[in-house]
Amino acid sequence: MTTTHTTQARKQHWVGGLMLFAAVMLMIAGVIDIFRGIMGIAADDVFVATRGYVFRFDLTGWGWVTLILGAVAVVVSLGLFQTTKWARISGIVIAGLIILANFLSLPYSPLWSTLMIAFAGVAIWAMCVAQPQETGPRQAAPPPVG
């Protein structure tokens, strides 16, 4: 009985670490997206315009999209620090949108877009792997049988 309790405690500790990791990764991705959005809104000349690219965007408009995605990612990451289910589901969706947005902006800023895709991908992995159990009132561990 004690072995099961110890294994369960280790698993919960591991899951808590993954959720914290996902929250931090999503927070970093959100903050970087906020700064990229501000750069796109404030000065279009920060990004290099690529001719002949299939997806053409007004960089100011794209800056607003990136800024909003980043702000939502930061809010969701704050929910992930509390390990709420809504934040985990929203975090997976937002991180997926961050990957899509950065894929579309690869020609404009390849290094940052690749970095953001990696951050968001790792965050999705951590949110999908970690399955925190719904906990009710804490129960005392059963006494060891001896």
mmCIF file with all atom_site columns, C-alpha atoms in Angstrom:
data_model
loop_
_atom_site.group_PDB
_atom_site.id
_atom_site.type_symbol
_atom_site.label_atom_id
_atom_site.label_alt_id
_atom_site.label_comp_id
_atom_site.label_asym_id
_atom_site.label_entity_id
_atom_site.label_seq_id
_atom_site.pdbx_PDB_ins_code
_atom_site.Cartn_x
_atom_site.Cartn_y
_atom_site.Cartn_z
_atom_site.occupancy
_atom_site.B_iso_or_equiv
_atom_site.pdbx_formal_charge
_atom_site.auth_seq_id
_atom_site.auth_comp_id
_atom_site.auth_asym_id
_atom_site.auth_atom_id
_atom_site.pdbx_PDB_model_num
ATOM 1   C CA . MET A 1 1   ? 0.000   0.000  0.000   1.00 0.00 ? 1   MET A CA 1
ATOM 2   C CA . THR A 1 2   ? 2.844   2.365  0.824   1.00 0.00 ? 2   THR A CA 1
ATOM 3   C CA . THR A 1 3   ? 4.537   1.682  -2.507  1.00 0.00 ? 3   THR A CA 1
ATOM 4   C CA . THR A 1 4   ? 1.385   2.685  -4.384  1.00 0.00 ? 4   THR A CA 1
ATOM 5   C CA . HIS A 1 5   ? 1.127   5.884  -2.372  1.00 0.00 ? 5   HIS A CA 1
ATOM 6   C CA . THR A 1 6   ? 4.806   6.717  -3.014  1.00 0.00 ? 6   THR A CA 1
ATOM 7   C CA . THR A 1 7   ? 4.466   6.007  -6.742  1.00 0.00 ? 7   THR A CA 1
ATOM 8   C CA . GLN A 1 8   ? 1.343   8.163  -6.928  1.00 0.00 ? 8   GLN A CA 1
ATOM 9   C CA . ALA A 1 9   ? 3.130   11.011 -5.107  1.00 0.00 ? 9   ALA A CA 1
ATOM 10  C CA . ARG A 1 10  ? 6.076   10.824 -7.515  1.00 0.00 ? 10  ARG A CA 1
ATOM 11  C CA . LYS A 1 11  ? 3.737   10.860 -10.496 1.00 0.00 ? 11  LYS A CA 1
ATOM 12  C CA . GLN A 1 12  ? 1.891   13.919 -9.142  1.00 0.00 ? 12  GLN A CA 1
ATOM 13  C CA . HIS A 1 13  ? 5.222   15.659 -8.541  1.00 0.00 ? 13  HIS A CA 1
ATOM 14  C CA . TRP A 1 14  ? 6.300   14.906 -12.133 1.00 0.00 ? 14  TRP A CA 1
ATOM 15  C CA . VAL A 1 15  ? 2.964   16.113 -13.533 1.00 0.00 ? 15  VAL A CA 1
ATOM 16  C CA . GLY A 1 16  ? 3.197   19.311 -11.513 1.00 0.00 ? 16  GLY A CA 1
ATOM 17  C CA . GLY A 1 17  ? 6.663   19.930 -12.939 1.00 0.00 ? 17  GLY A CA 1
ATOM 18  C CA . LEU A 1 18  ? 5.437   19.448 -16.503 1.00 0.00 ? 18  LEU A CA 1
ATOM 19  C CA . MET A 1 19  ? 2.532   21.836 -15.992 1.00 0.00 ? 19  MET A CA 1
ATOM 20  C CA . LEU A 1 20  ? 4.897   24.429 -14.534 1.00 0.00 ? 20  LEU A CA 1
ATOM 21  C CA . PHE A 1 21  ? 7.201   23.912 -17.517 1.00 0.00 ? 21  PHE A CA 1
ATOM 22  C CA . ALA A 1 22  ? 4.296   24.371 -19.949 1.00 0.00 ? 22  ALA A CA 1
ATOM 23  C CA . ALA A 1 23  ? 3.163   27.519 -18.131 1.00 0.00 ? 23  ALA A CA 1
ATOM 24  C CA . VAL A 1 24  ? 6.649   29.023 -18.299 1.00 0.00 ? 24  VAL A CA 1
ATOM 25  C CA . MET A 1 25  ? 7.107   28.086 -21.976 1.00 0.00 ? 25  MET A CA 1
ATOM 26  C CA . LEU A 1 26  ? 3.733   29.576 -22.901 1.00 0.00 ? 26  LEU A CA 1
ATOM 27  C CA . MET A 1 27  ? 4.526   32.705 -20.879 1.00 0.00 ? 27  MET A CA 1
ATOM 28  C CA . ILE A 1 28  ? 7.840   33.135 -22.739 1.00 0.00 ? 28  ILE A CA 1
ATOM 29  C CA . ALA A 1 29  ? 6.159   32.564 -26.110 1.00 0.00 ? 29  ALA A CA 1
ATOM 30  C CA . GLY A 1 30  ? 3.422   35.064 -25.219 1.00 0.00 ? 30  GLY A CA 1
ATOM 31  C CA . VAL A 1 31  ? 5.820   37.774 -24.079 1.00 0.00 ? 31  VAL A CA 1
ATOM 32  C CA . ILE A 1 32  ? 7.964   37.377 -27.200 1.00 0.00 ? 32  ILE A CA 1
ATOM 33  C CA . ASP A 1 33  ? 4.827   37.551 -29.364 1.00 0.00 ? 33  ASP A CA 1
ATOM 34  C CA . ILE A 1 34  ? 3.736   40.716 -27.552 1.00 0.00 ? 34  ILE A CA 1
ATOM 35  C CA . PHE A 1 35  ? 7.075   42.348 -28.385 1.00 0.00 ? 35  PHE A CA 1
ATOM 36  C CA . ARG A 1 36  ? 6.916   41.131 -32.007 1.00 0.00 ? 36  ARG A CA 1
ATOM 37  C CA . GLY A 1 37  ? 3.388   42.513 -32.272 1.00 0.00 ? 37  GLY A CA 1
ATOM 38  C CA . ILE A 1 38  ? 4.497   45.896 -30.952 1.00 0.00 ? 38  ILE A CA 1
ATOM 39  C CA . MET A 1 39  ? 7.374   45.931 -33.462 1.00 0.00 ? 39  MET A CA 1
ATOM 40  C CA . GLY A 1 40  ? 4.988   45.134 -36.309 1.00 0.00 ? 40  GLY A CA 1
ATOM 41  C CA . ILE A 1 41  ? 2.545   47.848 -35.239 1.00 0.00 ? 41  ILE A CA 1
ATOM 42  C CA . ALA A 1 42  ? 5.085   50.564 -34.449 1.00 0.00 ? 42  ALA A CA 1
ATOM 43  C CA . ALA A 1 43  ? 7.559   50.207 -37.284 1.00 0.00 ? 43  ALA A CA 1
ATOM 44  C CA . ASP A 1 44  ? 6.890   48.121 -40.363 1.00 0.00 ? 44  ASP A CA 1
ATOM 45  C CA . ASP A 1 45  ? 10.518  48.543 -41.442 1.00 0.00 ? 45  ASP A CA 1
ATOM 46  C CA . VAL A 1 46  ? 11.733  46.212 -38.663 1.00 0.00 ? 46  VAL A CA 1
ATOM 47  C CA . PHE A 1 47  ? 10.688  43.187 -40.708 1.00 0.00 ? 47  PHE A CA 1
ATOM 48  C CA . VAL A 1 48  ? 12.121  42.424 -44.138 1.00 0.00 ? 48  VAL A CA 1
ATOM 49  C CA . ALA A 1 49  ? 9.484   42.339 -46.868 1.00 0.00 ? 49  ALA A CA 1
ATOM 50  C CA . THR A 1 50  ? 9.723   39.208 -48.975 1.00 0.00 ? 50  THR A CA 1
ATOM 51  C CA . ARG A 1 51  ? 8.637   39.429 -52.606 1.00 0.00 ? 51  ARG A CA 1
ATOM 52  C CA . GLY A 1 52  ? 6.813   36.525 -54.182 1.00 0.00 ? 52  GLY A CA 1
ATOM 53  C CA . TYR A 1 53  ? 5.751   34.986 -50.869 1.00 0.00 ? 53  TYR A CA 1
ATOM 54  C CA . VAL A 1 54  ? 2.447   33.158 -51.192 1.00 0.00 ? 54  VAL A CA 1
ATOM 55  C CA . PHE A 1 55  ? 1.011   34.604 -47.976 1.00 0.00 ? 55  PHE A CA 1
ATOM 56  C CA . ARG A 1 56  ? 1.081   38.387 -48.123 1.00 0.00 ? 56  ARG A CA 1
ATOM 57  C CA . PHE A 1 57  ? 0.073   40.353 -45.072 1.00 0.00 ? 57  PHE A CA 1
ATOM 58  C CA . ASP A 1 58  ? -0.013  43.943 -44.010 1.00 0.00 ? 58  ASP A CA 1
ATOM 59  C CA . LEU A 1 59  ? 2.611   43.908 -41.261 1.00 0.00 ? 59  LEU A CA 1
ATOM 60  C CA . THR A 1 60  ? 0.662   46.335 -39.087 1.00 0.00 ? 60  THR A CA 1
ATOM 61  C CA . GLY A 1 61  ? -2.373  44.054 -39.183 1.00 0.00 ? 61  GLY A CA 1
ATOM 62  C CA . TRP A 1 62  ? -0.173  41.036 -38.588 1.00 0.00 ? 62  TRP A CA 1
ATOM 63  C CA . GLY A 1 63  ? 1.369   42.894 -35.645 1.00 0.00 ? 63  GLY A CA 1
ATOM 64  C CA . TRP A 1 64  ? -2.069  43.244 -34.060 1.00 0.00 ? 64  TRP A CA 1
ATOM 65  C CA . VAL A 1 65  ? -2.783  39.528 -34.548 1.00 0.00 ? 65  VAL A CA 1
ATOM 66  C CA . THR A 1 66  ? 0.556   38.625 -32.966 1.00 0.00 ? 66  THR A CA 1
ATOM 67  C CA . LEU A 1 67  ? 0.046   41.066 -30.097 1.00 0.00 ? 67  LEU A CA 1
ATOM 68  C CA . ILE A 1 68  ? -3.401  39.661 -29.294 1.00 0.00 ? 68  ILE A CA 1
ATOM 69  C CA . LEU A 1 69  ? -2.171  36.045 -29.495 1.00 0.00 ? 69  LEU A CA 1
ATOM 70  C CA . GLY A 1 70  ? 0.696   36.913 -27.172 1.00 0.00 ? 70  GLY A CA 1
ATOM 71  C CA . ALA A 1 71  ? -1.569  38.635 -24.643 1.00 0.00 ? 71  ALA A CA 1
ATOM 72  C CA . VAL A 1 72  ? -3.984  35.692 -24.600 1.00 0.00 ? 72  VAL A CA 1
ATOM 73  C CA . ALA A 1 73  ? -1.040  33.288 -24.216 1.00 0.00 ? 73  ALA A CA 1
ATOM 74  C CA . VAL A 1 74  ? 0.182   35.207 -21.161 1.00 0.00 ? 74  VAL A CA 1
ATOM 75  C CA . VAL A 1 75  ? -3.293  35.124 -19.564 1.00 0.00 ? 75  VAL A CA 1
ATOM 76  C CA . VAL A 1 76  ? -3.660  31.402 -20.275 1.00 0.00 ? 76  VAL A CA 1
ATOM 77  C CA . SER A 1 77  ? -0.202  30.705 -18.857 1.00 0.00 ? 77  SER A CA 1
ATOM 78  C CA . LEU A 1 78  ? -1.287  32.371 -15.616 1.00 0.00 ? 78  LEU A CA 1
ATOM 79  C CA . GLY A 1 79  ? -4.172  29.879 -15.512 1.00 0.00 ? 79  GLY A CA 1
ATOM 80  C CA . LEU A 1 80  ? -1.705  27.052 -16.124 1.00 0.00 ? 80  LEU A CA 1
ATOM 81  C CA . PHE A 1 81  ? 0.169   28.047 -12.982 1.00 0.00 ? 81  PHE A CA 1
ATOM 82  C CA . GLN A 1 82  ? -3.066  27.129 -11.161 1.00 0.00 ? 82  GLN A CA 1
ATOM 83  C CA . THR A 1 83  ? -3.312  23.858 -13.196 1.00 0.00 ? 83  THR A CA 1
ATOM 84  C CA . THR A 1 84  ? -6.889  24.544 -14.235 1.00 0.00 ? 84  THR A CA 1
ATOM 85  C CA . LYS A 1 85  ? -8.441  22.406 -16.955 1.00 0.00 ? 85  LYS A CA 1
ATOM 86  C CA . TRP A 1 86  ? -9.730  25.393 -18.962 1.00 0.00 ? 86  TRP A CA 1
ATOM 87  C CA . ALA A 1 87  ? -6.193  26.781 -19.086 1.00 0.00 ? 87  ALA A CA 1
ATOM 88  C CA . ARG A 1 88  ? -4.756  23.479 -20.319 1.00 0.00 ? 88  ARG A CA 1
ATOM 89  C CA . ILE A 1 89  ? -7.278  23.196 -23.137 1.00 0.00 ? 89  ILE A CA 1
ATOM 90  C CA . SER A 1 90  ? -6.976  26.887 -24.025 1.00 0.00 ? 90  SER A CA 1
ATOM 91  C CA . GLY A 1 91  ? -3.199  26.643 -23.817 1.00 0.00 ? 91  GLY A CA 1
ATOM 92  C CA . ILE A 1 92  ? -3.087  23.850 -26.367 1.00 0.00 ? 92  ILE A CA 1
ATOM 93  C CA . VAL A 1 93  ? -5.319  25.846 -28.723 1.00 0.00 ? 93  VAL A CA 1
ATOM 94  C CA . ILE A 1 94  ? -3.376  29.113 -28.266 1.00 0.00 ? 94  ILE A CA 1
ATOM 95  C CA . ALA A 1 95  ? -0.014  27.382 -28.663 1.00 0.00 ? 95  ALA A CA 1
ATOM 96  C CA . GLY A 1 96  ? -1.321  25.775 -31.867 1.00 0.00 ? 96  GLY A CA 1
ATOM 97  C CA . LEU A 1 97  ? -2.376  29.192 -33.165 1.00 0.00 ? 97  LEU A CA 1
ATOM 98  C CA . ILE A 1 98  ? 1.047   30.577 -32.229 1.00 0.00 ? 98  ILE A CA 1
ATOM 99  C CA . ILE A 1 99  ? 2.666   27.806 -34.290 1.00 0.00 ? 99  ILE A CA 1
ATOM 100 C CA . LEU A 1 100 ? 0.395   28.583 -37.257 1.00 0.00 ? 100 LEU A CA 1
ATOM 101 C CA . ALA A 1 101 ? 0.994   32.331 -37.027 1.00 0.00 ? 101 ALA A CA 1
ATOM 102 C CA . ASN A 1 102 ? 4.746   31.883 -36.817 1.00 0.00 ? 102 ASN A CA 1
ATOM 103 C CA . PHE A 1 103 ? 4.776   29.456 -39.718 1.00 0.00 ? 103 PHE A CA 1
ATOM 104 C CA . LEU A 1 104 ? 3.086   32.110 -41.830 1.00 0.00 ? 104 LEU A CA 1
ATOM 105 C CA . SER A 1 105 ? 5.624   34.721 -40.734 1.00 0.00 ? 105 SER A CA 1
ATOM 106 C CA . LEU A 1 106 ? 8.723   32.576 -41.385 1.00 0.00 ? 106 LEU A CA 1
ATOM 107 C CA . PRO A 1 107 ? 9.955   34.649 -44.365 1.00 0.00 ? 107 PRO A CA 1
ATOM 108 C CA . TYR A 1 108 ? 9.692   37.892 -42.392 1.00 0.00 ? 108 TYR A CA 1
ATOM 109 C CA . SER A 1 109 ? 11.642  36.744 -39.332 1.00 0.00 ? 109 SER A CA 1
ATOM 110 C CA . PRO A 1 110 ? 12.931  33.196 -39.726 1.00 0.00 ? 110 PRO A CA 1
ATOM 111 C CA . LEU A 1 111 ? 14.969  32.949 -36.509 1.00 0.00 ? 111 LEU A CA 1
ATOM 112 C CA . TRP A 1 112 ? 12.279  34.258 -34.165 1.00 0.00 ? 112 TRP A CA 1
ATOM 113 C CA . SER A 1 113 ? 9.528   32.322 -35.920 1.00 0.00 ? 113 SER A CA 1
ATOM 114 C CA . THR A 1 114 ? 11.482  29.086 -35.590 1.00 0.00 ? 114 THR A CA 1
ATOM 115 C CA . LEU A 1 115 ? 12.163  29.810 -31.918 1.00 0.00 ? 115 LEU A CA 1
ATOM 116 C CA . MET A 1 116 ? 8.488   30.539 -31.268 1.00 0.00 ? 116 MET A CA 1
ATOM 117 C CA . ILE A 1 117 ? 7.402   27.360 -33.066 1.00 0.00 ? 117 ILE A CA 1
ATOM 118 C CA . ALA A 1 118 ? 9.780   25.376 -30.847 1.00 0.00 ? 118 ALA A CA 1
ATOM 119 C CA . PHE A 1 119 ? 8.555   27.089 -27.630 1.00 0.00 ? 119 PHE A CA 1
ATOM 120 C CA . ALA A 1 120 ? 4.912   26.517 -28.509 1.00 0.00 ? 120 ALA A CA 1
ATOM 121 C CA . GLY A 1 121 ? 5.539   22.914 -29.600 1.00 0.00 ? 121 GLY A CA 1
ATOM 122 C CA . VAL A 1 122 ? 7.240   22.038 -26.322 1.00 0.00 ? 122 VAL A CA 1
ATOM 123 C CA . ALA A 1 123 ? 4.438   23.735 -24.398 1.00 0.00 ? 123 ALA A CA 1
ATOM 124 C CA . ILE A 1 124 ? 1.825   21.680 -26.287 1.00 0.00 ? 124 ILE A CA 1
ATOM 125 C CA . TRP A 1 125 ? 3.763   18.509 -25.552 1.00 0.00 ? 125 TRP A CA 1
ATOM 126 C CA . ALA A 1 126 ? 3.939   19.307 -21.841 1.00 0.00 ? 126 ALA A CA 1
ATOM 127 C CA . MET A 1 127 ? 0.231   20.193 -21.634 1.00 0.00 ? 127 MET A CA 1
ATOM 128 C CA . CYS A 1 128 ? -0.780  16.999 -23.441 1.00 0.00 ? 128 CYS A CA 1
ATOM 129 C CA . VAL A 1 129 ? 1.474   14.670 -21.459 1.00 0.00 ? 129 VAL A CA 1
ATOM 130 C CA . ALA A 1 130 ? 0.603   16.078 -18.042 1.00 0.00 ? 130 ALA A CA 1
ATOM 131 C CA . GLN A 1 131 ? -2.776  14.784 -16.927 1.00 0.00 ? 131 GLN A CA 1
ATOM 132 C CA . PRO A 1 132 ? -3.373  16.269 -13.471 1.00 0.00 ? 132 PRO A CA 1
ATOM 133 C CA . GLN A 1 133 ? -6.018  14.351 -11.610 1.00 0.00 ? 133 GLN A CA 1
ATOM 134 C CA . GLU A 1 134 ? -9.083  16.164 -10.404 1.00 0.00 ? 134 GLU A CA 1
ATOM 135 C CA . THR A 1 135 ? -8.517  16.282 -6.702  1.00 0.00 ? 135 THR A CA 1
ATOM 136 C CA . GLY A 1 136 ? -11.262 16.559 -4.188  1.00 0.00 ? 136 GLY A CA 1
ATOM 137 C CA . PRO A 1 137 ? -10.726 17.050 -0.492  1.00 0.00 ? 137 PRO A CA 1
ATOM 138 C CA . ARG A 1 138 ? -7.350  15.712 0.540   1.00 0.00 ? 138 ARG A CA 1
ATOM 139 C CA . GLN A 1 139 ? -7.485  12.340 2.185   1.00 0.00 ? 139 GLN A CA 1
ATOM 140 C CA . ALA A 1 140 ? -4.953  11.142 4.683   1.00 0.00 ? 140 ALA A CA 1
ATOM 141 C CA . ALA A 1 141 ? -2.665  8.352  3.549   1.00 0.00 ? 141 ALA A CA 1
ATOM 142 C CA . PRO A 1 142 ? -3.739  4.956  4.825   1.00 0.00 ? 142 PRO A CA 1
ATOM 143 C CA . PRO A 1 143 ? -1.647  3.668  7.718   1.00 0.00 ? 143 PRO A CA 1
ATOM 144 C CA . PRO A 1 144 ? 0.993   1.109  6.743   1.00 0.00 ? 144 PRO A CA 1
ATOM 145 C CA . VAL A 1 145 ? -0.066  -2.470 7.209   1.00 0.00 ? 145 VAL A CA 1
ATOM 146 C CA . GLY A 1 146 ? 2.457   -4.208 9.365   1.00 0.00 ? 146 GLY A CA 1
#
